[in-house]
Coordinates of C-alpha atoms in Angstrom, one line a residue:
M1 CA 34.6 62.5 67.4
M2 CA 31.5 63.8 65.8
Q3 CA 33.3 64.3 62.5
R4 CA 34.4 60.6 62.6
F5 CA 30.8 59.6 63.3
F6 CA 29.4 61.5 60.4
C7 CA 32.0 60.2 58.0
R8 CA 31.1 56.6 59.0
C9 CA 27.4 57.3 58.5
R10 CA 28.1 58.8 55.1
Y11 CA 30.2 55.8 54.2
L12 CA 27.4 53.4 55.2
C13 CA 24.9 55.4 53.2
E14 CA 27.1 55.3 50.1
C15 CA 27.5 51.5 50.6
V16 CA 23.7 51.1 50.8
R17 CA 23.1 53.2 47.7
L18 CA 25.9 51.3 45.9
R19 CA 24.4 48.0 46.9
A20 CA 20.9 49.1 45.8
R21 CA 22.3 50.3 42.4
L22 CA 24.2 47.0 41.9
K23 CA 21.1 45.0 42.9
S24 CA 19.0 47.1 40.4
K25 CA 21.6 46.5 37.7
W26 CA 21.6 42.8 38.4
E27 CA 17.8 42.5 38.3
L28 CA 17.7 44.4 35.0
A29 CA 20.4 42.2 33.5
R30 CA 18.6 39.0 34.7
L31 CA 15.3 40.3 33.3
E32 CA 16.8 41.0 30.0
F33 CA 18.4 37.5 29.9
Y34 CA 15.1 35.8 30.8
S35 CA 13.2 37.8 28.3
L36 CA 15.2 36.1 25.5
F37 CA 13.9 32.6 26.5
Y38 CA 10.9 33.0 28.8
N39 CA 7.4 34.4 28.6
V40 CA 4.3 34.1 30.8
F41 CA 2.6 31.8 28.3
I42 CA 5.3 29.1 28.5
D43 CA 4.3 25.7 29.8
K44 CA 5.4 22.1 29.8
S45 CA 3.8 21.4 26.4
T46 CA 5.6 24.4 24.8
M47 CA 8.9 23.3 26.2
I48 CA 8.4 19.7 24.8
D49 CA 7.4 21.1 21.4
A50 CA 10.5 23.3 21.3
A51 CA 12.7 20.3 22.2
L52 CA 11.1 18.2 19.5
E53 CA 11.2 20.8 16.8
P54 CA 14.2 19.2 15.0
I55 CA 12.2 15.9 14.8
Y56 CA 9.2 17.8 13.5
W57 CA 11.4 19.5 10.9
F58 CA 12.8 16.1 9.8
V59 CA 9.4 14.6 9.5
D60 CA 7.9 17.6 7.6
T61 CA 10.9 17.6 5.2
F62 CA 11.4 13.9 4.4
A63 CA 7.9 12.4 5.1
K64 CA 6.8 13.3 1.6
Y65 CA 9.7 11.3 0.2
L66 CA 9.4 8.4 2.6
G67 CA 5.6 8.0 1.9
P68 CA 5.8 6.5 -1.6
A69 CA 8.6 4.2 -0.4
M70 CA 6.5 2.9 2.5
V71 CA 3.5 2.3 0.2
A72 CA 5.8 0.3 -2.1
L73 CA 7.0 -1.6 0.9
V74 CA 3.5 -2.5 2.0
I75 CA 2.6 -3.7 -1.6
V76 CA 5.8 -5.8 -1.8
L77 CA 5.4 -7.4 1.6
T78 CA 1.7 -8.2 1.0
L79 CA 2.5 -9.6 -2.5
S80 CA 5.2 -11.8 -1.1
V81 CA 2.9 -13.2 1.6
V82 CA 0.2 -13.9 -1.0
V83 CA 2.7 -15.7 -3.4
I84 CA 4.1 -17.9 -0.6
F85 CA 0.6 -18.7 0.5
Y86 CA -0.3 -19.9 -3.0
I87 CA 2.8 -22.0 -3.4
F88 CA 3.2 -23.4 0.1
I89 CA 0.0 -23.1 2.2
I90 CA -2.7 -24.0 -0.3
P91 CA -1.0 -27.3 -1.3
F92 CA -0.8 -28.1 2.4
T93 CA -4.5 -27.6 2.8
L94 CA -5.1 -30.1 -0.1
L95 CA -4.0 -32.9 2.3
Q96 CA -6.7 -31.9 4.9
G97 CA -9.8 -32.5 2.8
F98 CA -11.8 -30.9 0.0
Y99 CA -14.2 -28.8 2.1
L100 CA -11.4 -27.3 4.2
T101 CA -9.5 -26.4 1.1
L102 CA -12.7 -24.8 -0.3
F103 CA -13.0 -22.8 2.9
H104 CA -9.4 -21.6 2.7
L105 CA -9.9 -20.6 -1.0
L106 CA -13.1 -18.6 -0.3
F107 CA -12.1 -17.1 3.0
G108 CA -8.5 -16.3 1.9
H109 CA -9.6 -14.6 -1.3
W110 CA -12.3 -12.6 0.5
L111 CA -9.7 -11.3 2.9
L112 CA -7.4 -10.5 0.1
I113 CA -10.1 -8.5 -1.7
M114 CA -11.0 -6.5 1.4
I115 CA -7.4 -5.8 2.3
V116 CA -6.5 -4.5 -1.2
F117 CA -9.8 -2.6 -1.6
N118 CA -9.6 -0.7 1.8
Y119 CA -5.8 0.0 1.4
F120 CA -6.0 1.5 -2.0
M121 CA -9.2 3.5 -1.1
G122 CA -7.3 4.8 2.0
V123 CA -4.3 5.8 -0.2
F124 CA -6.2 7.5 -3.1
T125 CA -9.3 8.9 -1.2
H126 CA -8.8 12.6 -0.3
P127 CA -9.3 13.1 3.4
G128 CA -11.2 16.3 2.8
R129 CA -10.3 20.0 3.2
P130 CA -12.3 23.1 4.0
P131 CA -13.6 24.8 0.9
Q132 CA -12.9 28.4 0.0
G133 CA -15.4 31.0 0.9
M134 CA -18.0 31.2 3.6
L135 CA -18.1 28.3 6.1
P136 CA -21.2 27.3 8.1
E137 CA -19.2 27.1 11.4
V138 CA -15.7 28.3 12.3
V139 CA -13.9 27.7 15.6
S140 CA -10.4 29.2 14.9
M141 CA -8.0 30.4 12.3
C142 CA -5.2 28.3 10.8
K143 CA -1.9 30.1 11.4
K144 CA -0.2 28.4 8.4
C145 CA -3.1 28.5 5.9
I146 CA -4.3 31.9 7.2
A147 CA -7.8 30.6 6.7
P148 CA -10.8 29.8 9.0
K149 CA -11.0 26.2 10.4
P150 CA -14.3 24.3 10.9
P151 CA -14.7 22.1 14.0
R152 CA -12.3 19.1 14.3
T153 CA -10.2 20.4 11.5
H154 CA -6.4 20.6 11.9
H155 CA -3.4 21.5 9.7
C156 CA -1.1 18.8 8.3
S157 CA 2.4 20.1 7.9
V158 CA 3.3 17.1 5.6
C159 CA 0.4 17.6 3.2
N160 CA 0.6 21.4 3.8
M161 CA -3.2 21.8 4.1
C162 CA -6.0 21.7 6.7
V163 CA -7.7 18.4 6.9
L164 CA -11.3 17.8 8.0
K165 CA -11.6 15.7 11.1
M166 CA -7.9 14.9 10.9
D167 CA -6.7 11.9 12.9
H168 CA -3.1 11.7 11.9
H169 CA -0.8 11.6 8.8
C170 CA -0.2 7.9 8.0
P171 CA 3.1 7.3 6.2
W172 CA 2.0 3.8 5.3
L173 CA -0.9 5.3 3.3
N174 CA 1.2 8.4 2.2
N175 CA -2.0 10.3 3.0
C176 CA -3.7 12.0 5.9
V177 CA -6.4 10.0 7.7
G178 CA -9.4 12.4 7.8
H179 CA -13.1 12.6 7.4
Y180 CA -13.5 10.8 4.1
N181 CA -10.9 8.0 4.5
H182 CA -11.0 7.3 8.2
R183 CA -13.2 4.3 7.7
Y184 CA -10.9 2.9 5.0
F185 CA -7.9 3.2 7.3
V186 CA -9.6 1.4 10.2
M187 CA -11.1 -1.3 8.1
F188 CA -7.7 -1.9 6.4
C189 CA -6.1 -2.4 9.8
V190 CA -8.9 -4.8 10.9
F191 CA -8.7 -6.9 7.8
M192 CA -4.9 -6.9 7.7
W193 CA -4.9 -8.1 11.3
V194 CA -7.4 -10.8 10.5
G195 CA -5.4 -11.8 7.4
S196 CA -2.1 -11.9 9.2
A197 CA -3.6 -14.0 12.1
Y198 CA -5.2 -16.3 9.5
V199 CA -2.0 -16.9 7.6
A200 CA 0.1 -17.3 10.8
I201 CA -2.4 -19.9 12.1
T202 CA -2.6 -21.8 8.8
S203 CA 1.1 -21.9 8.3
F204 CA 1.9 -22.9 11.9
P205 CA 2.0 -26.7 11.2
L206 CA 4.4 -26.1 8.3
F207 CA 6.5 -23.8 10.4
I208 CA 6.8 -26.5 13.1
D209 CA 7.5 -29.2 10.5
Q210 CA 10.2 -27.2 8.9
F211 CA 11.7 -25.8 12.1
R212 CA 11.9 -29.0 14.2
N213 CA 12.5 -31.8 11.7
E214 CA 15.8 -32.3 9.8
E215 CA 13.8 -34.1 7.1
P216 CA 10.4 -32.3 6.8
R217 CA 7.5 -34.6 6.1
F218 CA 5.8 -32.1 3.8
Q219 CA 7.3 -30.4 0.8
P220 CA 4.7 -28.1 -0.7
L221 CA 6.7 -27.5 -3.9
K222 CA 6.1 -31.0 -5.1
F223 CA 2.5 -30.3 -5.9
W224 CA 3.3 -27.6 -8.4
I225 CA 4.4 -28.0 -12.0
V226 CA 7.0 -25.3 -11.6
N227 CA 9.0 -27.8 -9.6
L228 CA 9.2 -30.2 -12.5
S229 CA 11.6 -27.8 -14.2
L230 CA 13.5 -27.4 -11.0
D231 CA 13.8 -31.1 -10.6
L232 CA 14.9 -31.6 -14.2
A233 CA 17.4 -28.8 -13.9
L234 CA 19.0 -30.6 -10.9
I235 CA 18.7 -34.1 -12.4
E236 CA 20.1 -33.3 -15.9
P237 CA 23.7 -32.6 -14.7
L238 CA 23.7 -36.0 -13.0
F239 CA 22.7 -37.7 -16.2
K240 CA 25.7 -36.0 -18.0
E241 CA 28.3 -36.7 -15.3
S242 CA 27.2 -40.2 -14.2
P243 CA 28.3 -43.4 -15.9
P244 CA 25.6 -45.3 -18.0
D245 CA 25.3 -48.1 -15.6
V246 CA 24.1 -45.7 -12.8
M247 CA 20.3 -45.5 -12.7
L248 CA 19.0 -42.0 -11.8
L249 CA 15.4 -41.7 -10.5
A250 CA 13.4 -38.7 -9.3
S251 CA 11.5 -39.5 -6.2
N252 CA 8.5 -37.4 -5.2
F253 CA 10.0 -34.3 -7.0
S254 CA 12.1 -33.7 -3.8
D255 CA 15.0 -36.1 -3.8
V256 CA 17.3 -37.7 -6.3
V257 CA 18.2 -41.4 -5.9
V258 CA 21.7 -42.5 -7.0
E259 CA 22.3 -46.2 -6.7
K260 CA 19.6 -46.4 -4.1
K261 CA 21.1 -43.6 -2.0
V262 CA 19.0 -40.5 -1.5
I263 CA 20.7 -37.2 -2.3
P264 CA 18.8 -34.3 -0.8
K265 CA 18.2 -31.1 -2.8
P266 CA 19.6 -28.4 -0.5
V267 CA 18.3 -25.6 -2.8
L268 CA 14.6 -26.6 -2.6
K269 CA 14.8 -27.5 1.1
K270 CA 16.4 -24.2 2.0
L271 CA 13.9 -22.3 -0.2
T272 CA 11.0 -24.1 1.5
Y273 CA 12.4 -23.5 5.0
N274 CA 13.2 -19.8 4.4
C275 CA 9.8 -19.1 2.8
V276 CA 7.8 -20.8 5.5
L277 CA 9.9 -19.1 8.3
Y278 CA 9.5 -15.7 6.6
E279 CA 5.8 -16.1 6.1
F280 CA 5.1 -17.1 9.7
M281 CA 7.4 -14.6 11.4
L282 CA 6.3 -11.7 9.3
C283 CA 2.6 -12.4 9.8
C284 CA 3.1 -12.8 13.6
G285 CA 5.0 -9.5 13.8
V286 CA 2.4 -7.6 11.7
C287 CA -0.4 -9.2 13.8
A288 CA 1.1 -8.1 17.1
A289 CA 1.8 -4.6 15.8
L290 CA -1.7 -4.1 14.4
A291 CA -3.3 -5.5 17.5
L292 CA -1.7 -2.7 19.6
L293 CA -2.7 -0.1 17.0
L294 CA -6.3 -1.4 16.9
V295 CA -6.6 -1.3 20.7
W296 CA -5.5 2.3 20.6
H297 CA -7.9 3.3 17.9
Y298 CA -10.8 1.3 19.5
Q299 CA -10.3 3.4 22.6
L300 CA -10.3 6.6 20.5
I301 CA -13.4 5.7 18.5
S302 CA -15.3 4.5 21.6
R303 CA -14.7 8.0 23.2
G304 CA -15.6 9.8 19.9
E305 CA -12.3 11.5 19.4
T306 CA -9.3 11.4 17.0
S307 CA -5.7 11.0 17.9
I308 CA -5.2 14.8 17.9
E309 CA -8.3 15.4 19.9
H310 CA -7.2 12.9 22.5
H311 CA -4.3 15.2 23.5
I312 CA -6.4 18.3 23.3
N313 CA -9.2 16.8 25.4
K314 CA -6.7 15.4 27.9
S315 CA -5.2 18.9 28.5
E316 CA -8.7 20.4 28.7
A317 CA -9.8 17.8 31.2
A318 CA -6.8 18.5 33.4
R319 CA -7.4 22.2 33.3
L320 CA -11.1 21.9 34.2
K321 CA -10.3 19.4 36.9
A322 CA -8.1 21.9 38.6
D323 CA -11.1 24.3 38.7
G324 CA -13.3 21.5 40.1
K325 CA -15.2 20.9 36.8
I326 CA -15.6 17.7 34.6
F327 CA -14.8 17.7 30.9
K328 CA -17.4 16.4 28.5
N329 CA -16.4 15.5 25.0
P330 CA -19.1 17.0 22.8
Y331 CA -18.7 14.4 20.1
D332 CA -19.0 11.3 22.3
F333 CA -22.4 9.6 21.7
G334 CA -21.5 6.2 23.3
T335 CA -19.4 3.4 21.9
K336 CA -22.1 1.9 19.6
M337 CA -23.2 5.2 18.1
N338 CA -19.6 6.3 17.7
F339 CA -18.7 3.3 15.6
K340 CA -21.9 3.6 13.6
M341 CA -21.0 7.2 12.7
L342 CA -17.5 6.2 11.8
L343 CA -18.6 3.3 9.6
G344 CA -21.5 5.2 8.1
L345 CA -24.2 2.8 9.3
E346 CA -26.6 5.3 10.9
Y347 CA -29.4 5.1 8.2
E348 CA -30.5 2.1 6.3
R349 CA -27.0 0.7 5.7
S350 CA -26.2 -2.9 6.4
F351 CA -23.1 -4.1 8.2
W352 CA -23.0 -7.2 5.9
R353 CA -23.3 -5.2 2.7
H354 CA -21.3 -2.0 3.5
I355 CA -18.6 -3.3 5.8
L356 CA -18.0 -7.0 5.0
L357 CA -18.1 -6.3 1.2
P358 CA -16.4 -3.6 -0.7
S359 CA -18.3 -0.3 -0.5
M360 CA -17.5 3.2 -1.5
H361 CA -20.4 4.9 0.5
L362 CA -19.6 8.3 1.8
P363 CA -19.5 9.1 5.5
Y364 CA -22.5 11.0 6.9
G365 CA -22.0 14.8 6.9
D366 CA -19.8 17.1 5.1
G367 CA -17.1 17.4 7.8
L368 CA -17.8 21.1 8.2
T369 CA -20.5 20.9 10.9
W370 CA -20.9 18.3 13.6
R371 CA -23.7 17.1 15.7
S372 CA -22.9 17.5 19.4
S373 CA -23.9 15.4 22.3
T374 CA -24.4 18.6 24.4
Y375 CA -26.7 20.3 21.9
I376 CA -28.6 19.3 18.8
L377 CA -28.5 21.3 15.6
D378 CA -31.6 21.6 13.5
P379 CA -31.2 19.0 10.7
S380 CA -33.6 20.8 8.4
S381 CA -31.2 23.7 8.2
N382 CA -28.3 21.5 7.1
P383 CA -29.3 17.9 6.0
K384 CA -25.6 16.9 5.9
T385 CA -25.1 17.8 9.5
L386 CA -23.8 14.9 11.6

């Protein structure tokens, strides 16, 4: 009896030890498995970055090839809008009086100059990069450049360099938006939005006329000498094919009369319809897209942050809120002062001269040191300090 009892106890002990060994082996195997994919520093942002890594690779690899194509697309679309405006919209304004036509000519050409100037300055102006050697202020090290980074500086994987006060890499400019061309990017978006809205509003009566009426009351092409050749090209075959007793007349450079019967010109009418429709719909689409973009950048500028800093500040604010603290953006000086600093209007510079007219004035500061709303640097030690 006692022997059976001891055998049973020994069997239970062996089972317990076996179970402990199996549990230990299982915990070790699970730890080894998790060690391949998990560490204590992982968080939601890291997981999202890892999931989006293929997209980042695609952008980094092909953005440098897509950039020139997108710049060419902007130029072609803008040029097409300008050409259609000259051929179709300007003649329409002639019917509305001399002074209104003069206003369209002056206002339209001023908008065109500002759009072209700010766009090409945004494309060809270098956004700025940290110089080699000693820097007046360093906040971190760039893991890709293996170089110190000044405040508000971030690495662009497309341009493969660190950019001062980097906002984002803009494929439409084929350039980074940084310290030295941020103003050009914002002003290009503003003037392009104004220009798109202006063209859409001006072409709206033509759009309604062409879209609703089977026989539009206004044919802009009849005002231009280029249509004389088009009319003659369409009339000449009728002269050759018609009998001598049939009288052919051109009426208003838009229709051909054969024995008092009006024969419409489908080519000119279709061309007019397509051009007006293209002009109006394109400008409306661009206007809507730029409106959303400008609202976003207005919020960023009013808070004194860039697109990259918005995400950094949002994460930092959430972290401090969990500790019962409030985050304060050190570069936020209020909406008015933030816009003055962006546009370079802090000292003796006029809004009318330096914003509403082409100006190549440099932004204040060198992009290496920044004035902070929480503490003030001594300007005598660095005159370029913001």
